mmCIF file of C-alpha atoms and ligand atoms in Angstrom:
data_model
loop_
_atom_site.group_PDB
_atom_site.id
_atom_site.type_symbol
_atom_site.label_atom_id
_atom_site.label_comp_id
_atom_site.label_asym_id
_atom_site.label_seq_id
_atom_site.Cartn_x
_atom_site.Cartn_y
_atom_site.Cartn_z
ATOM 1 C CA MET A 1 0.000 0.000 0.000
ATOM 2 C CA SER A 2 1.668 3.217 -1.088
ATOM 3 C CA ASN A 3 -0.090 6.423 -0.194
ATOM 4 C CA HIS A 4 -0.627 9.380 -2.533
ATOM 5 C CA LYS A 5 1.489 11.735 -0.385
ATOM 6 C CA THR A 6 4.694 9.877 -1.184
ATOM 7 C CA ASP A 7 4.172 9.000 -4.866
ATOM 8 C CA HIS A 8 5.010 12.345 -6.473
ATOM 9 C CA ALA A 9 8.170 13.317 -4.518
ATOM 10 C CA ILE A 10 11.522 12.219 -5.953
ATOM 11 C CA LYS A 11 12.396 10.042 -2.982
ATOM 12 C CA MET A 12 15.747 9.498 -1.347
ATOM 13 C CA THR A 13 17.511 6.585 -3.057
ATOM 14 C CA TRP A 14 20.260 4.128 -2.235
ATOM 15 C CA VAL A 15 22.255 3.043 -5.296
ATOM 16 C CA PRO A 16 24.521 -0.045 -5.138
ATOM 17 C CA GLU A 17 28.122 0.210 -6.412
ATOM 18 C CA ALA A 18 29.725 -3.127 -5.514
ATOM 19 C CA SER A 19 29.257 -6.165 -3.311
ATOM 20 C CA CYS A 20 31.551 -8.709 -1.678
ATOM 21 C CA GLY A 21 29.688 -11.681 -0.259
ATOM 22 C CA MET A 22 26.727 -10.212 1.657
ATOM 23 C CA ALA A 23 28.559 -6.864 2.113
ATOM 24 C CA ARG A 24 27.495 -3.924 -0.116
ATOM 25 C CA ALA A 25 29.059 -0.628 -1.105
ATOM 26 C CA GLY A 26 26.796 2.082 -2.478
ATOM 27 C CA HIS A 27 25.667 5.710 -2.275
ATOM 28 C CA LEU A 28 22.743 7.199 -0.367
ATOM 29 C CA HIS A 29 21.402 10.179 -2.356
ATOM 30 C CA THR A 30 19.572 12.746 -0.225
ATOM 31 C CA ARG A 31 18.339 16.344 -0.307
ATOM 32 C CA HIS A 32 21.385 17.327 1.760
ATOM 33 C CA GLY A 33 24.036 15.464 -0.192
ATOM 34 C CA THR A 34 25.210 12.004 -1.198
ATOM 35 C CA VAL A 35 26.877 9.688 1.312
ATOM 36 C CA PRO A 36 28.997 6.627 0.487
ATOM 37 C CA THR A 37 27.890 3.485 2.325
ATOM 38 C CA PRO A 38 28.671 1.629 4.463
ATOM 39 C CA THR A 39 28.621 4.663 6.730
ATOM 40 C CA PHE A 40 28.960 5.345 10.452
ATOM 41 C CA MET A 41 26.754 8.192 11.762
ATOM 42 C CA PRO A 42 28.115 10.177 14.737
ATOM 43 C CA VAL A 43 25.439 10.752 17.384
ATOM 44 C CA GLY A 44 24.472 14.397 17.856
ATOM 45 C CA THR A 45 21.652 13.820 20.348
ATOM 46 C CA VAL A 46 20.674 17.386 21.300
ATOM 47 C CA GLY A 47 21.984 19.088 18.161
ATOM 48 C CA THR A 48 25.649 18.649 18.954
ATOM 49 C CA VAL A 49 28.193 15.860 18.641
ATOM 50 C CA LYS A 50 29.415 16.340 22.190
ATOM 51 C CA GLY A 51 32.753 18.161 22.340
ATOM 52 C CA MET A 52 33.025 18.587 18.564
ATOM 53 C CA THR A 53 32.471 21.542 16.267
ATOM 54 C CA MET A 54 30.783 20.453 13.041
ATOM 55 C CA ASP A 55 33.998 21.389 11.175
ATOM 56 C CA ALA A 56 35.767 18.839 13.360
ATOM 57 C CA VAL A 57 33.040 16.270 12.595
ATOM 58 C CA ARG A 58 33.396 17.039 8.886
ATOM 59 C CA SER A 59 37.193 16.653 9.105
ATOM 60 C CA THR A 60 36.714 13.007 10.166
ATOM 61 C CA GLY A 61 34.857 12.259 6.916
ATOM 62 C CA ALA A 62 31.459 11.735 8.558
ATOM 63 C CA GLY A 63 28.586 12.072 6.085
ATOM 64 C CA ILE A 64 25.400 11.863 8.167
ATOM 65 C CA VAL A 65 24.874 12.799 11.812
ATOM 66 C CA LEU A 66 22.082 11.816 14.185
ATOM 67 C CA GLY A 67 19.678 13.983 16.155
ATOM 68 C CA ASN A 68 17.089 12.838 18.638
ATOM 69 C CA THR A 69 13.358 13.553 18.807
ATOM 70 C CA TYR A 70 13.118 12.754 22.522
ATOM 71 C CA HIS A 71 15.889 15.095 23.649
ATOM 72 C CA LEU A 72 15.157 17.931 21.190
ATOM 73 C CA MET A 73 11.409 17.985 21.937
ATOM 74 C CA LEU A 74 12.269 18.574 25.600
ATOM 75 C CA ARG A 75 14.997 21.136 24.905
ATOM 76 C CA PRO A 76 15.001 23.507 23.015
ATOM 77 C CA THR A 77 11.617 22.079 21.705
ATOM 78 C CA ALA A 78 10.769 21.284 18.090
ATOM 79 C CA ASP A 79 8.975 24.622 17.609
ATOM 80 C CA ARG A 80 12.092 26.548 18.603
ATOM 81 C CA VAL A 81 14.348 24.443 16.353
ATOM 82 C CA GLN A 82 11.905 25.149 13.516
ATOM 83 C CA LYS A 83 12.001 28.897 14.326
ATOM 84 C CA LEU A 84 15.808 28.698 14.235
ATOM 85 C CA GLY A 85 15.643 27.313 10.707
ATOM 86 C CA GLY A 86 15.802 23.614 11.492
ATOM 87 C CA LEU A 87 18.653 21.452 12.735
ATOM 88 C CA HIS A 88 20.868 22.016 9.678
ATOM 89 C CA ARG A 89 21.009 25.767 10.159
ATOM 90 C CA MET A 90 20.941 25.682 13.959
ATOM 91 C CA MET A 91 23.952 23.338 14.220
ATOM 92 C CA ASP A 92 25.722 24.481 11.023
ATOM 93 C CA TRP A 93 25.627 21.060 9.389
ATOM 94 C CA PRO A 94 24.505 21.212 5.722
ATOM 95 C CA GLY A 95 24.828 17.428 5.321
ATOM 96 C CA PRO A 96 22.114 14.801 5.924
ATOM 97 C CA ILE A 97 20.686 14.408 9.424
ATOM 98 C CA LEU A 98 18.819 11.312 10.637
ATOM 99 C CA THR A 99 16.618 11.703 13.708
ATOM 100 C CA ASP A 100 15.507 8.807 15.866
ATOM 101 C CA SER A 101 11.808 8.826 16.677
ATOM 102 C CA GLY A 102 11.921 9.030 20.468
ATOM 103 C CA GLY A 103 10.220 5.874 21.704
ATOM 104 C CA PHE A 104 13.470 4.057 22.300
ATOM 105 C CA GLN A 105 14.876 6.947 24.346
ATOM 106 C CA VAL A 106 11.735 7.142 26.486
ATOM 107 C CA MET A 107 12.168 3.432 27.309
ATOM 108 C CA SER A 108 15.959 3.522 27.685
ATOM 109 C CA LEU A 109 15.940 6.617 29.841
ATOM 110 C CA GLY A 110 13.564 4.730 32.091
ATOM 111 C CA ALA A 111 11.520 7.920 32.283
ATOM 112 C CA LEU A 112 8.269 7.474 34.200
ATOM 113 C CA ARG A 113 5.986 6.466 31.381
ATOM 114 C CA LYS A 114 2.592 5.015 30.434
ATOM 115 C CA LEU A 115 2.407 3.034 27.200
ATOM 116 C CA ASP A 116 -0.910 2.526 25.382
ATOM 117 C CA GLU A 117 -2.022 1.582 21.845
ATOM 118 C CA ASP A 118 -2.014 5.218 20.822
ATOM 119 C CA GLY A 119 1.461 6.103 22.075
ATOM 120 C CA VAL A 120 3.437 6.873 25.236
ATOM 121 C CA THR A 121 3.030 9.449 27.995
ATOM 122 C CA PHE A 122 6.196 10.227 29.958
ATOM 123 C CA ARG A 123 7.835 12.713 32.265
ATOM 124 C CA SER A 124 10.887 14.669 31.159
ATOM 125 C CA HIS A 125 14.151 13.498 32.722
ATOM 126 C CA ILE A 126 15.109 17.189 32.811
ATOM 127 C CA ASP A 127 12.285 18.806 34.801
ATOM 128 C CA GLY A 128 9.641 16.126 35.296
ATOM 129 C CA SER A 129 7.167 17.859 32.961
ATOM 130 C CA LYS A 130 4.612 15.620 31.251
ATOM 131 C CA HIS A 131 4.886 14.841 27.510
ATOM 132 C CA ARG A 132 3.240 12.612 24.914
ATOM 133 C CA LEU A 133 4.675 10.850 21.889
ATOM 134 C CA THR A 134 2.597 9.087 19.255
ATOM 135 C CA PRO A 135 3.512 8.119 15.681
ATOM 136 C CA GLU A 136 1.877 11.350 14.478
ATOM 137 C CA ILE A 137 3.504 13.606 17.081
ATOM 138 C CA SER A 138 6.956 12.042 16.533
ATOM 139 C CA THR A 139 6.708 12.355 12.754
ATOM 140 C CA ASP A 140 5.577 15.975 13.052
ATOM 141 C CA ILE A 141 8.450 16.790 15.424
ATOM 142 C CA GLN A 142 10.948 15.305 12.970
ATOM 143 C CA PHE A 143 9.397 17.433 10.196
ATOM 144 C CA LYS A 144 9.903 20.561 12.327
ATOM 145 C CA LEU A 145 13.519 19.517 12.976
ATOM 146 C CA ASP A 146 13.924 19.254 9.181
ATOM 147 C CA ALA A 147 15.336 15.732 9.480
ATOM 148 C CA THR A 148 16.643 14.410 6.169
ATOM 149 C CA ILE A 149 15.780 10.886 7.325
ATOM 150 C CA THR A 150 12.775 10.470 9.650
ATOM 151 C CA MET A 151 12.473 7.285 11.695
ATOM 152 C CA ALA A 152 9.135 5.550 12.217
ATOM 153 C CA PHE A 153 7.839 5.634 15.799
ATOM 154 C CA ASP A 154 8.383 2.210 17.336
ATOM 155 C CA GLU A 155 8.654 0.346 20.588
ATOM 156 C CA CYS A 156 11.923 -1.473 21.297
ATOM 157 C CA PRO A 157 11.221 -4.236 23.850
ATOM 158 C CA ALA A 158 13.925 -5.008 26.428
ATOM 159 C CA LEU A 159 15.617 -8.378 25.963
ATOM 160 C CA PRO A 160 15.338 -11.106 27.132
ATOM 161 C CA ALA A 161 11.607 -11.268 26.351
ATOM 162 C CA THR A 162 9.258 -14.174 25.591
ATOM 163 C CA PRO A 163 8.215 -14.692 21.948
ATOM 164 C CA GLU A 164 4.669 -13.688 22.960
ATOM 165 C CA VAL A 165 5.848 -10.356 24.430
ATOM 166 C CA LEU A 166 8.039 -9.774 21.344
ATOM 167 C CA ARG A 167 5.136 -10.557 18.992
ATOM 168 C CA LYS A 168 2.692 -8.188 20.707
ATOM 169 C CA SER A 169 5.276 -5.399 20.826
ATOM 170 C CA MET A 170 6.315 -5.909 17.195
ATOM 171 C CA GLU A 171 2.683 -5.966 15.959
ATOM 172 C CA MET A 172 2.008 -2.681 17.754
ATOM 173 C CA SER A 173 5.178 -1.173 16.228
ATOM 174 C CA MET A 174 3.924 -2.232 12.785
ATOM 175 C CA ARG A 175 0.600 -0.447 13.404
ATOM 176 C CA TRP A 176 2.639 2.551 14.540
ATOM 177 C CA ALA A 177 4.785 2.302 11.385
ATOM 178 C CA ALA A 178 1.669 2.616 9.202
ATOM 179 C CA ARG A 179 0.547 5.672 11.194
ATOM 180 C CA SER A 180 4.081 7.147 10.977
ATOM 181 C CA ARG A 181 4.038 6.710 7.178
ATOM 182 C CA GLU A 182 0.583 8.290 6.934
ATOM 183 C CA ALA A 183 1.849 11.301 8.905
ATOM 184 C CA PHE A 184 5.059 11.643 6.845
ATOM 185 C CA VAL A 185 5.183 14.658 4.510
ATOM 186 C CA ALA A 186 7.188 13.593 1.447
ATOM 187 C CA ARG A 187 9.698 16.161 0.209
ATOM 188 C CA GLU A 188 12.231 15.756 -2.583
ATOM 189 C CA GLY A 189 15.320 13.940 -1.343
ATOM 190 C CA TYR A 190 13.901 13.381 2.142
ATOM 191 C CA GLY A 191 13.037 9.916 3.373
ATOM 192 C CA GLN A 192 11.477 7.869 6.131
ATOM 193 C CA PHE A 193 12.822 4.540 7.401
ATOM 194 C CA GLY A 194 10.691 1.751 8.823
ATOM 195 C CA ILE A 195 12.126 -0.113 11.825
ATOM 196 C CA VAL A 196 12.089 -3.921 11.811
ATOM 197 C CA GLN A 197 11.311 -5.439 15.196
ATOM 198 C CA GLY A 198 10.819 -9.009 16.469
ATOM 199 C CA GLY A 199 13.774 -9.598 18.788
ATOM 200 C CA THR A 200 15.799 -12.679 17.817
ATOM 201 C CA GLU A 201 12.769 -14.593 16.438
ATOM 202 C CA ARG A 202 12.973 -15.394 12.715
ATOM 203 C CA ASP A 203 9.204 -15.629 12.196
ATOM 204 C CA LEU A 204 8.556 -12.310 13.942
ATOM 205 C CA ARG A 205 11.308 -10.552 11.952
ATOM 206 C CA GLU A 206 9.801 -11.999 8.743
ATOM 207 C CA TYR A 207 6.309 -10.761 9.698
ATOM 208 C CA SER A 208 7.737 -7.313 10.532
ATOM 209 C CA ILE A 209 9.616 -6.991 7.227
ATOM 210 C CA LYS A 210 6.530 -8.031 5.275
ATOM 211 C CA ALA A 211 4.432 -5.429 7.089
ATOM 212 C CA LEU A 212 6.974 -2.651 6.527
ATOM 213 C CA THR A 213 7.676 -3.406 2.868
ATOM 214 C CA GLU A 214 3.909 -3.440 2.168
ATOM 215 C CA ILE A 215 3.741 0.073 3.618
ATOM 216 C CA GLY A 216 6.882 1.056 1.660
ATOM 217 C CA PHE A 217 9.753 3.142 3.056
ATOM 218 C CA GLU A 218 12.903 4.743 1.593
ATOM 219 C CA GLY A 219 15.042 2.583 3.851
ATOM 220 C CA TYR A 220 14.777 -0.061 6.565
ATOM 221 C CA ALA A 221 16.308 -0.042 10.039
ATOM 222 C CA ILE A 222 16.894 -3.135 12.118
ATOM 223 C CA GLY A 223 15.774 -2.212 15.622
ATOM 224 C CA GLY A 224 15.448 -4.278 18.757
ATOM 225 C CA LEU A 225 19.107 -5.313 18.787
ATOM 226 C CA ALA A 226 22.097 -3.860 20.638
ATOM 227 C CA VAL A 227 19.927 -4.145 23.739
ATOM 228 C CA GLY A 228 22.009 -6.677 25.649
ATOM 229 C CA GLU A 229 21.600 -9.791 23.478
ATOM 230 C CA GLY A 230 25.372 -10.035 22.849
ATOM 231 C CA GLN A 231 27.286 -10.084 19.563
ATOM 232 C CA GLU A 232 26.708 -13.761 18.721
ATOM 233 C CA LEU A 233 22.914 -13.485 18.960
ATOM 234 C CA MET A 234 22.985 -10.123 17.160
ATOM 235 C CA PHE A 235 24.946 -11.657 14.266
ATOM 236 C CA SER A 236 22.793 -14.787 14.092
ATOM 237 C CA THR A 237 19.690 -12.568 13.962
ATOM 238 C CA LEU A 238 21.255 -10.521 11.156
ATOM 239 C CA ASP A 239 22.102 -13.745 9.278
ATOM 240 C CA PHE A 240 18.397 -14.377 8.632
ATOM 241 C CA THR A 241 17.115 -10.782 8.749
ATOM 242 C CA THR A 242 19.142 -8.844 6.139
ATOM 243 C CA PRO A 243 18.505 -11.386 3.336
ATOM 244 C CA MET A 244 14.741 -10.779 3.800
ATOM 245 C CA LEU A 245 15.121 -6.992 3.358
ATOM 246 C CA PRO A 246 14.756 -5.301 -0.056
ATOM 247 C CA GLN A 247 18.061 -5.424 -1.958
ATOM 248 C CA ASP A 248 17.617 -1.908 -3.401
ATOM 249 C CA LYS A 249 17.103 0.003 -0.151
ATOM 250 C CA ALA A 250 19.551 1.053 2.578
ATOM 251 C CA ARG A 251 19.714 -1.046 5.754
ATOM 252 C CA TYR A 252 20.460 0.675 9.088
ATOM 253 C CA LEU A 253 21.413 -1.288 12.211
ATOM 254 C CA MET A 254 20.466 0.969 15.138
ATOM 255 C CA GLY A 255 22.774 1.537 18.089
ATOM 256 C CA VAL A 256 25.728 -0.515 16.828
ATOM 257 C CA GLY A 257 28.557 -0.747 17.789
ATOM 258 C CA THR A 258 32.194 -1.632 18.437
ATOM 259 C CA PRO A 259 34.619 -1.759 15.473
ATOM 260 C CA ASP A 260 34.252 -5.572 15.466
ATOM 261 C CA ASP A 261 30.433 -5.234 15.488
ATOM 262 C CA LEU A 262 30.587 -2.896 12.484
ATOM 263 C CA LEU A 263 32.832 -5.264 10.511
ATOM 264 C CA GLY A 264 30.641 -8.277 11.226
ATOM 265 C CA ALA A 265 27.404 -6.423 10.480
ATOM 266 C CA VAL A 266 28.710 -4.980 7.184
ATOM 267 C CA MET A 267 29.666 -8.551 6.219
ATOM 268 C CA ARG A 268 26.010 -9.469 6.912
ATOM 269 C CA GLY A 269 24.605 -6.810 4.581
ATOM 270 C CA VAL A 270 24.192 -3.707 6.769
ATOM 271 C CA ASP A 271 24.868 -0.253 5.239
ATOM 272 C CA MET A 272 24.388 2.304 8.043
ATOM 273 C CA PHE A 273 25.285 2.474 11.740
ATOM 274 C CA ASP A 274 25.044 4.804 14.706
ATOM 275 C CA CYS A 275 26.515 4.375 18.161
ATOM 276 C CA VAL A 276 27.495 6.583 21.100
ATOM 277 C CA MET A 277 30.544 4.384 21.762
ATOM 278 C CA PRO A 278 33.288 6.372 20.017
ATOM 279 C CA SER A 279 32.083 9.708 21.408
ATOM 280 C CA ARG A 280 31.198 8.416 24.888
ATOM 281 C CA ALA A 281 34.541 6.556 25.009
ATOM 282 C CA GLY A 282 36.269 9.817 24.035
ATOM 283 C CA ARG A 283 34.839 11.437 27.177
ATOM 284 C CA THR A 284 36.001 8.590 29.401
ATOM 285 C CA ALA A 285 39.655 8.372 28.273
ATOM 286 C CA ARG A 286 38.992 5.218 26.204
ATOM 287 C CA ALA A 287 40.854 5.403 22.884
ATOM 288 C CA TYR A 288 40.154 3.159 19.899
ATOM 289 C CA THR A 289 43.348 2.150 18.116
ATOM 290 C CA GLU A 290 44.358 -0.202 15.335
ATOM 291 C CA ARG A 291 45.329 -2.617 18.122
ATOM 292 C CA GLY A 292 42.178 -2.417 20.179
ATOM 293 C CA PRO A 293 40.942 -0.001 22.840
ATOM 294 C CA ILE A 294 43.167 1.485 25.576
ATOM 295 C CA ASN A 295 42.430 3.559 28.681
ATOM 296 C CA LEU A 296 44.569 6.673 28.650
ATOM 297 C CA ARG A 297 44.134 7.296 32.382
ATOM 298 C CA ASN A 298 46.400 4.273 32.934
ATOM 299 C CA ALA A 299 49.745 5.267 34.522
ATOM 300 C CA ARG A 300 51.670 3.340 31.862
ATOM 301 C CA PHE A 301 50.949 6.187 29.436
ATOM 302 C CA ALA A 302 52.373 8.936 31.676
ATOM 303 C CA GLU A 303 55.570 9.228 29.618
ATOM 304 C CA ASP A 304 54.542 7.427 26.465
ATOM 305 C CA THR A 305 55.528 9.795 23.664
ATOM 306 C CA ARG A 306 53.830 7.720 20.935
ATOM 307 C CA THR A 307 50.729 9.117 19.249
ATOM 308 C CA LEU A 308 47.444 7.156 19.079
ATOM 309 C CA THR A 309 47.568 6.580 15.348
ATOM 310 C CA PRO A 310 50.153 6.825 12.527
ATOM 311 C CA HIS A 311 47.520 8.533 10.324
ATOM 312 C CA ASP A 312 47.473 12.313 9.908
ATOM 313 C CA ASP A 313 44.182 12.744 8.063
ATOM 314 C CA THR A 314 42.560 15.169 10.521
ATOM 315 C CA PRO A 315 43.894 18.260 12.385
ATOM 316 C CA VAL A 316 44.455 16.106 15.493
ATOM 317 C CA ALA A 317 45.303 12.645 14.119
ATOM 318 C CA GLY A 318 48.912 11.681 14.826
ATOM 319 C CA ARG A 319 49.527 15.029 16.617
ATOM 320 C CA TYR A 320 49.318 14.407 20.361
ATOM 321 C CA SER A 321 51.302 12.003 22.540
ATOM 322 C CA ARG A 322 49.605 9.505 24.802
ATOM 323 C CA ALA A 323 51.471 11.189 27.652
ATOM 324 C CA TYR A 324 49.824 14.534 26.888
ATOM 325 C CA LEU A 325 46.361 12.977 26.649
ATOM 326 C CA HIS A 326 47.037 11.050 29.871
ATOM 327 C CA HIS A 327 47.935 14.371 31.539
ATOM 328 C CA LEU A 328 44.825 16.119 30.205
ATOM 329 C CA PHE A 329 42.520 13.411 31.566
ATOM 330 C CA ARG A 330 44.333 13.218 34.907
ATOM 331 C CA ALA A 331 43.986 17.019 35.133
ATOM 332 C CA ASN A 332 40.313 16.842 34.085
ATOM 333 C CA GLU A 333 41.052 19.344 31.321
ATOM 334 C CA MET A 334 38.193 19.737 28.793
ATOM 335 C CA LEU A 335 40.678 19.401 25.903
ATOM 336 C CA GLY A 336 41.130 15.722 26.805
ATOM 337 C CA PRO A 337 37.593 14.587 25.909
ATOM 338 C CA MET A 338 37.577 16.938 22.910
ATOM 339 C CA LEU A 339 40.769 15.532 21.362
ATOM 340 C CA LEU A 340 39.895 11.931 22.153
ATOM 341 C CA THR A 341 36.350 12.191 20.771
ATOM 342 C CA TRP A 342 37.853 13.651 17.613
ATOM 343 C CA HIS A 343 40.384 10.793 17.470
ATOM 344 C CA ASN A 344 37.775 8.059 18.062
ATOM 345 C CA LEU A 345 35.305 9.402 15.488
ATOM 346 C CA ALA A 346 38.160 9.718 12.973
ATOM 347 C CA TYR A 347 39.141 6.120 13.748
ATOM 348 C CA TYR A 348 35.588 4.904 13.060
ATOM 349 C CA GLN A 349 35.389 6.850 9.792
ATOM 350 C CA ARG A 350 38.805 5.562 8.679
ATOM 351 C CA LEU A 351 37.681 2.010 9.473
ATOM 352 C CA MET A 352 34.487 2.434 7.402
ATOM 353 C CA ARG A 353 36.524 3.835 4.478
ATOM 354 C CA GLN A 354 38.887 0.851 4.710
ATOM 355 C CA ILE A 355 35.973 -1.601 4.784
ATOM 356 C CA ARG A 356 34.242 0.149 1.866
ATOM 357 C CA ALA A 357 37.419 0.087 -0.256
ATOM 358 C CA ALA A 358 37.829 -3.634 0.460
ATOM 359 C CA ILE A 359 34.219 -4.322 -0.645
ATOM 360 C CA VAL A 360 34.855 -2.438 -3.900
ATOM 361 C CA ASP A 361 38.018 -4.420 -4.674
ATOM 362 C CA GLY A 362 36.610 -7.711 -3.406
ATOM 363 C CA THR A 363 39.121 -8.200 -0.580
ATOM 364 C CA LEU A 364 36.866 -7.754 2.474
ATOM 365 C CA ASP A 365 37.610 -11.254 3.778
ATOM 366 C CA VAL A 366 41.348 -10.530 3.731
ATOM 367 C CA LEU A 367 40.855 -7.191 5.511
ATOM 368 C CA ALA A 368 38.596 -8.833 8.119
ATOM 369 C CA VAL A 369 41.313 -11.319 9.076
ATOM 370 C CA LYS A 370 43.931 -8.550 9.305
ATOM 371 C CA LEU A 371 41.704 -6.243 11.385
ATOM 372 C CA ARG A 372 40.750 -8.980 13.842
ATOM 373 C CA GLU A 373 44.391 -10.056 14.207
ATOM 374 C CA ASP A 374 45.485 -6.488 14.957
ATOM 375 C CA TRP A 375 42.602 -5.823 17.374
ATOM 376 C CA ALA A 376 43.524 -9.009 19.224
ATOM 377 C CA LYS A 377 47.155 -7.896 19.605
ATOM 378 C CA GLY A 378 46.196 -5.326 22.210
ATOM 379 C CA ASP A 379 48.082 -2.142 22.713
ATOM 380 C CA TRP A 380 51.693 -2.333 21.498
HETATM 381 C C1 MAQ B 1 18.700 3.998 18.927
HETATM 382 C C2 MAQ B 1 18.238 2.561 18.946
HETATM 383 C C3 MAQ B 1 19.121 1.570 19.348
HETATM 384 C C4 MAQ B 1 18.699 0.241 19.403
HETATM 385 C C5 MAQ B 1 17.411 -0.131 19.049
HETATM 386 C C6 MAQ B 1 16.497 0.872 18.630
HETATM 387 C C7 MAQ B 1 15.137 0.563 18.257
HETATM 388 O O1 MAQ B 1 14.694 -0.607 18.254
HETATM 389 N N1 MAQ B 1 14.324 1.569 17.881
HETATM 390 C C8 MAQ B 1 14.746 2.849 17.854
HETATM 391 N N2 MAQ B 1 13.863 3.801 17.449
HETATM 392 N N3 MAQ B 1 16.014 3.212 18.181
HETATM 393 C C9 MAQ B 1 16.905 2.236 18.580
#
């Protein structure tokens, strides 16, 4: 069932370029620019990638950034963002922005909430004020934010959950997906993604994909994972889920993940990722390196003059010694989290470029072995 509102607009498209096994390389064409996939999307929850100017984010090679309905509706509110010209102008980011739809954050923030068939009522974690989110309200908020990619309003059940709980939750999310699509205002180069639910159950994931593809979206997210199921169960769920998704649309695995998660998920057919890990790690002295993560607060770095990476593809890459970063974190200087967030996001973007290049020249399996070997070496 496609509805009249979306037929006439030239929709956002994902165009394949190459594949290697289940992995795909392509381009996502949007109103705010074209992004090579696979792509990692830095999280800019309240209109900022914490500790980074958008020039710094751009310097890492990031193409799309994330915003968040839940946080932005509370502060500064969607109406104010709209008055300020939308997220692109407010945060000086002309590139594509994807906004999550808010239901997940209401659940994960554990805010006092009441869930019903129509939507969710909750209290703000900021000031306790009462708010409501429904598929219509969420979709309208994302319109006011001027999101390039709008996410359907869904419920993400906590795992572990019984198949019966997963089925009821998924079926409600599919009804909400239809309402989200009905409320979506199609504009040239903008798009809306449906979110596949169903936990780790093959039959529920199949039902969910059938429901979403009958509604018709510009892309499909895989939700309901990265919620504590562990990498093995996440990968085994992807093994049967991505092959059931449309080949000609982008696939977005929400909330994932570590470098090893990204590699494994790309090899299972995922194109887009978002995760707070690299930026949150940057604020907690955890550095991602070619040889796995390290904690820069550790005394062993106090006089270590080596840099974190041999690359020099951003204004900070390969510039600062571990000893200096160790000092900054020990001194609680704000430059510490800033530099390390910049480093970690650059590491993630470099990794995605490496993976993409290997898909294009058909050597992803070779790269995967090399990456895993190096990550296992631990810090040199
Ligand atoms: C951000 C995120 C992570 C993980 C899972 C989900 C999900 O299922 N649904 C939404 N809307 N967002 C998610």
